[in-house]
Every structure is written in structure tokens, then in C-alpha cells.
Short mmCIF file of C-alpha atoms and ligand atoms in Angstrom, two decimals:
data_model
loop_
_atom_site.label_atom_id
_atom_site.label_comp_id
_atom_site.label_asym_id
_atom_site.label_seq_id
_atom_site.Cartn_x
_atom_site.Cartn_y
_atom_site.Cartn_z
CA UNK A 17 72.46 115.92 92.14
CA UNK A 18 71.87 112.71 91.05
CA UNK A 19 69.48 110.13 92.64
CA UNK A 20 71.09 106.82 93.54
CA UNK A 21 69.64 104.79 90.87
CA UNK A 22 71.16 107.34 88.23
CA UNK A 23 74.94 107.01 90.01
CA UNK A 24 75.56 103.50 88.17
CA UNK A 25 75.33 100.06 89.17
CA UNK A 26 76.76 98.69 92.60
CA UNK A 27 77.78 95.02 91.35
CA UNK A 28 77.07 93.11 88.47
CA UNK A 29 75.79 89.62 87.60
CA UNK A 30 78.59 87.03 86.41
CA UNK A 31 78.24 85.76 83.01
CA UNK A 32 80.06 82.49 83.22
CA UNK A 33 79.39 78.89 84.38
CA UNK A 34 81.19 76.56 86.35
CA UNK A 35 83.82 74.82 84.12
CA UNK A 36 84.10 71.57 86.25
CA UNK A 37 87.11 71.91 87.92
CA UNK A 38 87.02 73.04 91.70
CA UNK A 39 88.24 76.39 92.29
CA UNK A 40 90.15 77.59 95.16
CA UNK A 41 88.28 77.30 98.60
CA UNK A 42 90.54 78.60 100.90
CA UNK A 43 89.94 82.39 99.93
CA UNK A 44 86.71 83.48 100.81
CA UNK A 45 85.69 84.88 97.32
CA UNK A 46 88.10 83.20 94.75
CA UNK A 47 87.33 84.94 91.46
CA UNK A 48 88.78 87.26 89.05
CA UNK A 49 87.63 86.86 85.43
CA UNK A 50 84.49 88.30 84.00
CA UNK A 51 85.07 91.56 82.30
CA UNK A 52 81.18 92.33 82.19
CA UNK A 53 80.81 92.08 85.54
CA UNK A 54 83.72 95.10 85.97
CA UNK A 55 81.87 97.23 83.41
CA UNK A 56 78.51 97.06 85.35
CA UNK A 57 79.82 98.72 88.41
CA UNK A 58 80.28 102.29 89.28
CA UNK A 59 80.88 105.14 87.32
CA UNK A 60 83.70 106.34 89.15
CA UNK A 61 85.69 103.65 90.35
CA UNK A 62 84.78 100.02 89.44
CA UNK A 63 86.06 98.58 93.30
CA UNK A 64 87.01 95.37 91.10
CA UNK A 65 89.67 94.33 93.72
CA UNK A 66 86.88 94.84 96.68
CA UNK A 67 84.09 92.90 95.12
CA UNK A 68 85.91 90.18 93.06
CA UNK A 69 89.09 89.50 95.60
CA UNK A 70 92.48 90.70 95.91
CA UNK A 71 93.66 89.05 92.43
CA UNK A 72 91.51 91.29 90.53
CA UNK A 73 93.05 94.73 89.49
CA UNK A 74 90.71 97.64 89.27
CA UNK A 75 90.51 99.55 85.80
CA UNK A 76 90.06 102.77 87.41
CA UNK A 77 92.52 103.84 89.87
CA UNK A 78 92.08 107.39 91.39
CA UNK A 79 94.40 110.02 91.51
CA UNK A 80 96.10 110.30 94.63
CA UNK A 81 94.49 112.63 96.59
CA UNK A 82 96.96 114.93 99.20
CA UNK A 83 94.59 113.66 102.04
CA UNK A 84 92.57 110.72 101.01
CA UNK A 85 89.48 110.44 102.67
CA UNK A 86 88.93 107.48 104.75
CA UNK A 87 85.82 106.72 106.39
CA UNK A 88 83.56 104.28 108.04
CA UNK A 89 79.66 104.74 107.78
CA UNK A 90 77.43 103.29 110.80
CA UNK A 91 73.65 103.20 111.11
CA UNK A 92 71.43 100.97 111.16
CA UNK A 93 70.05 98.40 108.17
CA UNK A 94 68.28 100.28 105.90
CA UNK A 95 69.44 103.89 107.46
CA UNK A 96 70.91 104.75 103.89
CA UNK A 97 74.36 103.74 104.12
CA UNK A 98 74.75 102.76 100.43
CA UNK A 99 72.87 105.79 99.23
CA UNK A 100 75.28 108.14 101.13
CA UNK A 101 78.39 106.15 99.97
CA UNK A 102 77.46 106.51 96.52
CA UNK A 103 76.92 110.08 96.78
CA UNK A 104 80.11 110.61 99.17
CA UNK A 105 82.18 108.39 96.63
CA UNK A 106 81.10 111.35 93.40
CA UNK A 107 82.73 114.23 95.62
CA UNK A 108 85.65 112.54 97.21
CA UNK A 109 86.40 110.09 94.65
CA UNK A 110 87.21 108.00 97.56
CA UNK A 111 86.31 104.02 96.69
CA UNK A 112 82.70 102.60 98.28
CA UNK A 113 83.54 99.16 99.92
CA UNK A 114 80.35 97.46 101.02
CA UNK A 115 80.81 94.17 102.79
CA UNK A 116 77.36 93.34 101.73
CA UNK A 117 77.93 93.85 98.32
CA UNK A 118 80.98 91.27 98.27
CA UNK A 119 78.61 88.46 99.83
CA UNK A 120 75.48 89.65 97.45
CA UNK A 121 78.15 89.00 94.45
CA UNK A 122 79.62 86.19 95.72
CA UNK A 123 75.76 84.72 96.17
CA UNK A 124 74.84 85.33 92.47
CA UNK A 125 78.05 83.48 91.41
CA UNK A 126 77.53 79.56 90.17
CA UNK A 127 77.10 77.21 93.35
CA UNK A 128 80.52 75.29 92.38
CA UNK A 129 82.32 78.66 92.50
CA UNK A 130 81.11 79.55 96.03
CA UNK A 131 83.79 78.21 98.59
CA UNK A 132 82.11 76.36 101.67
CA UNK A 133 83.00 79.63 104.04
CA UNK A 134 80.90 81.82 101.33
CA UNK A 135 77.83 79.65 101.42
CA UNK A 136 78.00 79.40 105.12
CA UNK A 137 78.04 83.14 104.91
CA UNK A 138 74.99 83.39 102.64
CA UNK A 139 73.00 81.22 104.64
CA UNK A 140 73.48 83.91 107.53
CA UNK A 141 72.80 86.71 105.37
CA UNK A 142 69.60 85.48 104.30
CA UNK A 143 68.26 85.05 107.81
CA UNK A 144 69.06 88.75 108.34
CA UNK A 145 71.78 87.44 110.74
CA UNK A 146 75.57 88.67 110.98
CA UNK A 147 77.68 86.63 109.27
CA UNK A 148 80.83 85.44 111.75
CA UNK A 149 83.41 87.80 112.49
CA UNK A 150 86.10 85.10 111.41
CA UNK A 151 84.87 84.94 108.00
CA UNK A 152 83.89 88.53 107.50
CA UNK A 153 87.57 89.63 108.57
CA UNK A 154 89.18 86.92 106.47
CA UNK A 155 87.36 88.70 103.53
CA UNK A 156 88.54 92.14 104.54
CA UNK A 157 92.00 90.90 105.19
CA UNK A 158 92.37 89.23 101.59
CA UNK A 159 91.37 92.51 100.39
CA UNK A 160 93.62 95.15 102.70
CA UNK A 161 95.24 96.09 99.70
CA UNK A 162 92.24 98.40 99.21
CA UNK A 163 92.73 100.26 102.09
CA UNK A 164 95.72 101.97 100.79
CA UNK A 165 93.63 103.01 97.48
CA UNK A 166 95.22 106.48 96.73
CA UNK A 167 91.77 107.62 96.47
CA UNK A 168 90.92 106.42 99.75
CA UNK A 169 88.00 104.55 100.78
CA UNK A 170 84.27 104.51 102.29
CA UNK A 171 83.72 101.43 104.24
CA UNK A 172 79.84 100.75 104.40
CA UNK A 173 78.85 97.93 106.52
CA UNK A 174 82.04 96.95 108.05
CA UNK A 175 82.63 96.78 110.82
CA UNK A 176 79.84 95.64 112.50
CA UNK A 177 80.98 94.14 115.87
CA UNK A 178 83.48 95.37 118.22
CA UNK A 179 85.98 92.50 117.53
CA UNK A 180 85.93 93.69 113.62
CA UNK A 181 86.30 97.10 114.62
CA UNK A 182 89.51 96.18 116.74
CA UNK A 183 90.84 93.97 114.17
CA UNK A 184 90.46 96.74 111.65
CA UNK A 185 92.22 99.32 114.40
CA UNK A 186 95.49 96.93 114.79
CA UNK A 187 95.73 96.39 111.18
CA UNK A 188 95.49 100.25 110.44
CA UNK A 189 97.65 101.08 112.96
CA UNK A 190 100.32 98.36 111.53
CA UNK A 191 100.10 99.70 108.26
CA UNK A 192 100.18 103.19 109.43
CA UNK A 193 96.82 104.34 107.98
CA UNK A 194 94.57 106.83 110.07
CA UNK A 195 90.89 107.04 109.72
CA UNK A 196 89.49 110.60 108.75
CA UNK A 197 86.11 110.16 110.83
CA UNK A 198 83.42 107.35 111.42
CA UNK A 199 80.05 109.03 110.29
CA UNK A 200 76.81 107.36 112.27
CA UNK A 201 73.64 107.84 110.73
CA UNK A 202 70.38 107.93 113.13
CA UNK A 203 67.08 107.41 112.05
CA UNK A 204 63.72 106.02 114.03
CA UNK A 205 63.04 102.39 113.26
CA UNK A 206 59.85 102.96 112.24
CA UNK A 207 61.16 104.94 108.95
CA UNK A 208 63.94 102.62 108.73
CA UNK A 209 61.49 99.54 108.28
CA UNK A 210 59.22 101.54 105.79
CA UNK A 211 62.66 102.44 103.60
CA UNK A 212 63.51 98.65 103.85
CA UNK A 213 60.40 97.27 103.07
CA UNK A 214 60.11 99.72 99.72
CA UNK A 215 63.66 99.03 98.51
CA UNK A 216 63.73 97.48 95.03
CA UNK A 217 66.95 96.09 93.67
CA UNK A 218 67.87 95.68 89.95
CA UNK A 219 68.51 92.07 89.61
CA UNK A 220 71.01 92.67 86.74
CA UNK A 221 73.22 96.02 87.44
CA UNK A 222 72.07 96.45 91.48
CA UNK A 223 70.94 99.42 90.90
CA UNK A 224 68.64 100.75 94.50
CA UNK A 225 65.36 102.16 94.04
CA UNK A 226 62.36 103.03 96.59
CA UNK A 227 58.75 102.15 95.41
CA UNK A 228 57.60 105.68 96.73
CA UNK A 229 60.82 107.89 97.51
CA UNK A 230 62.67 106.94 94.43
CA UNK A 231 60.53 105.03 92.02
CA UNK A 232 61.99 103.91 88.75
CA UNK A 233 60.36 105.73 85.60
CA UNK A 234 58.93 102.32 84.82
CA UNK A 235 57.27 100.35 87.39
CA UNK A 236 59.21 97.46 88.37
CA UNK A 237 61.92 98.32 86.00
CA UNK A 238 65.37 99.43 85.97
CA UNK A 239 66.33 102.92 84.43
CA UNK A 240 69.34 101.89 83.44
CA UNK A 241 69.45 98.37 81.90
CA UNK A 242 65.55 97.80 81.97
CA UNK A 243 66.06 94.31 83.92
CA UNK A 244 63.45 93.14 86.79
CA UNK A 245 63.56 94.81 90.04
CA UNK A 246 63.42 92.58 93.10
CA UNK A 247 63.02 92.39 96.94
CA UNK A 248 66.25 91.45 98.42
CA UNK A 249 65.62 88.22 100.27
CA UNK A 250 66.50 90.10 103.63
CA UNK A 251 64.40 93.01 103.13
CA UNK A 252 61.25 90.51 103.91
CA UNK A 253 59.60 91.34 107.28
CA UNK A 254 61.00 88.60 108.97
CA UNK A 255 64.63 88.92 108.11
CA UNK A 256 64.56 92.71 108.61
CA UNK A 257 63.27 92.36 112.43
CA UNK A 258 66.47 90.09 112.90
CA UNK A 259 68.61 92.41 110.99
CA UNK A 260 67.33 95.29 113.29
CA UNK A 261 67.85 93.05 116.71
CA UNK A 262 71.56 92.09 115.36
CA UNK A 263 72.24 95.71 114.89
CA UNK A 264 71.42 96.59 118.64
CA UNK A 265 73.02 93.82 119.70
CA UNK A 266 76.64 93.89 117.72
CA UNK A 267 76.66 97.19 115.82
CA UNK A 268 75.54 99.82 118.22
CA UNK A 269 78.31 99.64 120.76
CA UNK A 270 80.30 100.64 117.80
CA UNK A 271 79.28 104.13 118.38
CA UNK A 272 80.72 104.36 122.00
CA UNK A 273 84.29 102.66 120.55
CA UNK A 274 84.59 105.58 117.96
CA UNK A 275 83.29 108.47 120.34
CA UNK A 276 86.23 107.50 122.32
CA UNK A 277 88.63 107.76 119.59
CA UNK A 278 87.42 111.17 118.77
CA UNK A 279 86.32 109.95 115.05
CA UNK A 280 82.60 110.32 115.55
CA UNK A 281 80.33 112.58 113.43
CA UNK A 282 76.52 112.33 114.11
CA UNK A 283 74.26 113.05 111.21
CA UNK A 284 70.37 112.65 111.22
CA UNK A 285 69.29 110.31 108.47
CA UNK A 286 66.23 112.12 107.98
CA UNK A 287 64.99 114.02 104.77
CA UNK A 288 66.22 113.84 101.17
CA UNK A 289 69.22 112.12 100.30
CA UNK A 290 70.78 115.07 99.04
CA UNK A 291 70.24 117.01 102.31
CA UNK A 292 71.71 114.12 104.23
CA UNK A 293 74.82 114.38 102.03
CA UNK A 294 75.50 118.31 102.12
CA UNK A 295 75.11 117.64 106.38
CA UNK A 296 77.55 114.97 106.49
CA UNK A 297 79.53 116.72 103.75
CA UNK A 298 79.74 119.96 105.52
CA UNK A 299 80.87 118.53 108.72
CA UNK A 300 83.45 116.21 107.48
CA UNK A 301 85.29 119.32 105.55
CA UNK A 302 84.66 121.21 108.91
CA UNK A 303 86.24 118.36 110.50
CA UNK A 304 89.35 118.23 108.30
CA UNK A 305 89.61 122.31 108.11
CA UNK A 306 90.32 121.82 111.99
CA UNK A 307 92.54 118.76 111.82
CA UNK A 308 94.78 120.79 108.94
CA UNK A 309 94.96 123.91 111.21
CA UNK A 310 95.99 121.63 114.28
CA UNK A 311 98.82 120.02 111.98
CA UNK A 312 100.16 123.43 110.85
CA UNK A 313 100.23 124.88 114.62
CA UNK A 314 101.85 121.83 115.70
CA UNK A 315 104.35 122.37 112.89
CA UNK A 316 105.13 126.14 113.49
CA UNK A 317 105.71 125.22 117.30
CA UNK A 318 107.96 122.68 116.43
CA UNK A 319 110.02 125.01 114.34
CA UNK A 320 110.14 127.26 117.10
P1 AP5 B 409 74.49 95.26 103.99
O1 AP5 B 409 74.13 95.12 102.54
O2 AP5 B 409 75.48 95.96 104.47
O3 AP5 B 409 73.06 95.74 104.40
P2 AP5 B 409 72.54 96.99 105.74
O4 AP5 B 409 73.61 96.87 106.29
O5 AP5 B 409 71.63 95.98 106.32
O6 AP5 B 409 72.26 97.83 104.70
P3 AP5 B 409 71.32 97.97 103.46
O7 AP5 B 409 72.32 97.73 102.47
O8 AP5 B 409 70.29 97.29 103.94
O9 AP5 B 409 70.73 99.61 104.08
P4 AP5 B 409 71.70 100.88 103.53
O10 AP5 B 409 72.05 101.49 105.02
O11 AP5 B 409 72.85 100.84 102.89
O12 AP5 B 409 70.41 102.04 102.96
P5 AP5 B 409 70.19 101.99 101.31
O13 AP5 B 409 70.90 103.21 101.06
O14 AP5 B 409 70.02 100.57 100.61
O15 AP5 B 409 74.70 93.81 104.75
C1 AP5 B 409 73.65 92.88 104.41
C2 AP5 B 409 73.83 91.37 104.92
O16 AP5 B 409 75.19 91.12 104.84
C3 AP5 B 409 73.89 91.53 106.76
O17 AP5 B 409 72.67 91.47 107.21
C4 AP5 B 409 74.92 90.58 106.96
O18 AP5 B 409 74.25 89.36 107.26
C5 AP5 B 409 75.86 90.31 105.90
N1 AP5 B 409 76.94 91.23 106.29
C6 AP5 B 409 77.40 92.61 105.79
N2 AP5 B 409 78.43 93.28 106.41
C7 AP5 B 409 78.63 92.34 107.58
C8 AP5 B 409 79.85 92.48 108.52
N3 AP5 B 409 80.69 93.27 108.43
N4 AP5 B 409 79.43 91.42 109.58
C9 AP5 B 409 78.58 91.00 109.72
N5 AP5 B 409 78.10 90.44 108.65
C10 AP5 B 409 77.63 91.27 107.57
O19 AP5 B 409 68.74 102.68 101.53
C11 AP5 B 409 67.33 101.56 102.03
C12 AP5 B 409 66.63 102.19 100.89
O20 AP5 B 409 66.00 103.56 101.28
C13 AP5 B 409 66.54 102.44 99.71
O21 AP5 B 409 65.37 101.80 99.01
C14 AP5 B 409 66.85 103.71 99.28
O22 AP5 B 409 66.54 104.47 98.07
C15 AP5 B 409 65.95 104.31 100.57
N6 AP5 B 409 66.45 105.67 100.76
C16 AP5 B 409 68.09 105.89 100.93
N7 AP5 B 409 68.08 107.34 101.54
C17 AP5 B 409 66.65 107.66 101.60
C18 AP5 B 409 66.04 109.04 101.98
N8 AP5 B 409 66.84 109.97 102.66
N9 AP5 B 409 64.98 109.23 102.11
C19 AP5 B 409 63.93 108.18 101.80
N10 AP5 B 409 64.83 106.98 100.96
C20 AP5 B 409 65.50 106.85 101.21
#
């Protein structure tokens, strides 16, 4: 099984500079024009519409699945959601949609291309605080077409508050979209801190490594593009503390919310990424088999 660093990049760098005229500031992330940026992303689907905004078009549209996977990944920062999302994406072809990736991609745009709302959001993110619900929701709502993707989706880092979860439910109910499951990854905080402190990210293609657990072949250099690896600003000890507190306060209550909707799948995030993936996939498949069997039963009863 491929390691995360081998799965391709998360989101790339823009190569363009500002041309003078201010760009749209109504949209949270209004840009859609850099091809090199698109090419740097995931090998299975490029997430252009998600990362760049609603006016972008994905180059790879997954073949429509009979039952597309529509998943949410929950868990504390650094528990390994992004790593698992990449592995699940490989097997399910469902698009990996991370709100953190959208913010980081927008943060690497030239200053004049960032809307005031996005500049404000990036300030929260650097400190480790949650971005306000209104900004996050506007960004997701702009991209709601991605929720209809024929290949399904894996939401990573969204929703993160009860308000966001309720808004998402309302939108999906209106659009007659059904979640398949919500996977909650758990790990003791001491191990989470070690994962975050050792994470290194490629400054160019955004591939993720860990200095001990998933080191690059050459120290400090990306295996894919040989660019420099850096420590994310919010992976510094002072921001990690704020992020973990924000998780406990705002995100942990979502576990009860999704349990009450009978959508929760609990997975211990201990062990290798491959083992965690196996455990996730096995539970999700078992759940799906049960659901299909139930539907067949109901259909048979209706016919009688
Ligand atoms: P976001 O990007 O979503 O960050 P996060 O939730 O804090 O998650 P991380 O990306 O830090 O960790 P992860 O769980 O994906 O772990 P990873 O796989 O990288 O959000 C960043 C910020 O944006 C937020 O703080 C907030 O400000 C803002 N934001 C985003 N969405 C928002 C929302 N909806 N509402 C409000 N604000 C929002 O793994 C971590 C490390 O561990 C890596 O080095 C990896 O190699 C290693 N690793 C992974 N698995 C294993 C394993 N099994 N064993 C050993 N090491 C492993």
C-alpha cells in the first residue's frame, strides 16, 4: 500500500502574480485560472472545484458509482484524518474535500487575491483557532456542487461545530443527499501532539511526511518534487494547544450528534496508517452490506 507521501500532493502553489485590478471580494476564494496548480494535486481526482472555487472545473470526473460513498471524517487535529482520506480516496474514488486545504491554498495566493473574509480566516488558522462558522459555511456553500459529485466525497475537517453540522444536514436534506457514515478517529492526546510536532509538509506540492514515522528519503526534501519541507505554522506547540482546546470545546460534541443519527463509526487511530485504513474500510463495507440487505428486504415487503 502506498504511503501518504506517495499518494501525490494535497494542493499546489499558484504561479501567477496580481495584475492590478482587485479580484472579486464577495466570494471567499475567488480564483480559477492556474493550470500548474491543478496538475499538482491528487492523482485520482484533482479537486479543482473544491480547492479553487465554484468557477473551476475538475479535469477528472470520477465514473458514477452505483452507491457513491459520502463520508465525514471526525477526530482531533493530527489524528490522521488527511492521511486516511487519501487512502480511502484511492479505494473509493470519492473526492477528498478538506476545508483546511482550501484555507492553506488561499493563503498561498498573492495578498491582493485574498478576500477580506479569507484574510481574517487565515488569522484564526495561524493561531490555531477555528474560523468563524459564517465564513466556513459560505465557503462550503459556494462549493455545494462538489457534494453531488458522481464519485461521492470524503469531508475532512468539516463540519467542526454543531452549527456547521446542522447547516450541512439541512443542505443535504434539501438536496436529497444521504451521508453513508461519519468515521470518528480516536487517539490519546500525547500521541497526537507527537504526530503534529513531527509533521513536515512540502512547500511546493503539499505532500505530508513525519520526521520519524514517515520520513522523506532525503532529510528535509520532498520525495516527489525535491522542494523544501516545512513545519506548518499551526503545528507549533502554542498553536497545537489552542487547536486541541478548540477540538474539545467545539468539535467533540459532534460525536453525540452523529451517533444520534445512527451514522457514527468509531475507529482507533493507533498503529500504522495501513492498519487503520483496513479497519475503517472493513467497518464501512460491513455497514454498507447491512444497508443494502435492509433495502432489499423493504422492497420485497413492499411488493408483497
Ligand atoms: P485542518 O487542515 O483540517 O487541520 P486539522 O483538523 O487540525 O487536521 P490536520 O491536517 O492537522 O491533521 P490530520 O488529522 O489530517 O492528520 P494528518 O493526516 O496530517 O485545519 C487547519 C485549520 O483550518 C484549523 O485549525 C482551523 O483554523 C481551520 N479550519 C479548517 N476547517 C475548519 C472548519 N470546518 N471550521 C473552522 N475552522 C476550520 O497526520 C498528522 C501527522 O501524523 C502527519 O505527519 C502524518 O504523516 C502522521 N501520521 C498519520 N497517520 C499516522 C499513523 N497511523 N502513525 C504515525 N503517524 C501518522
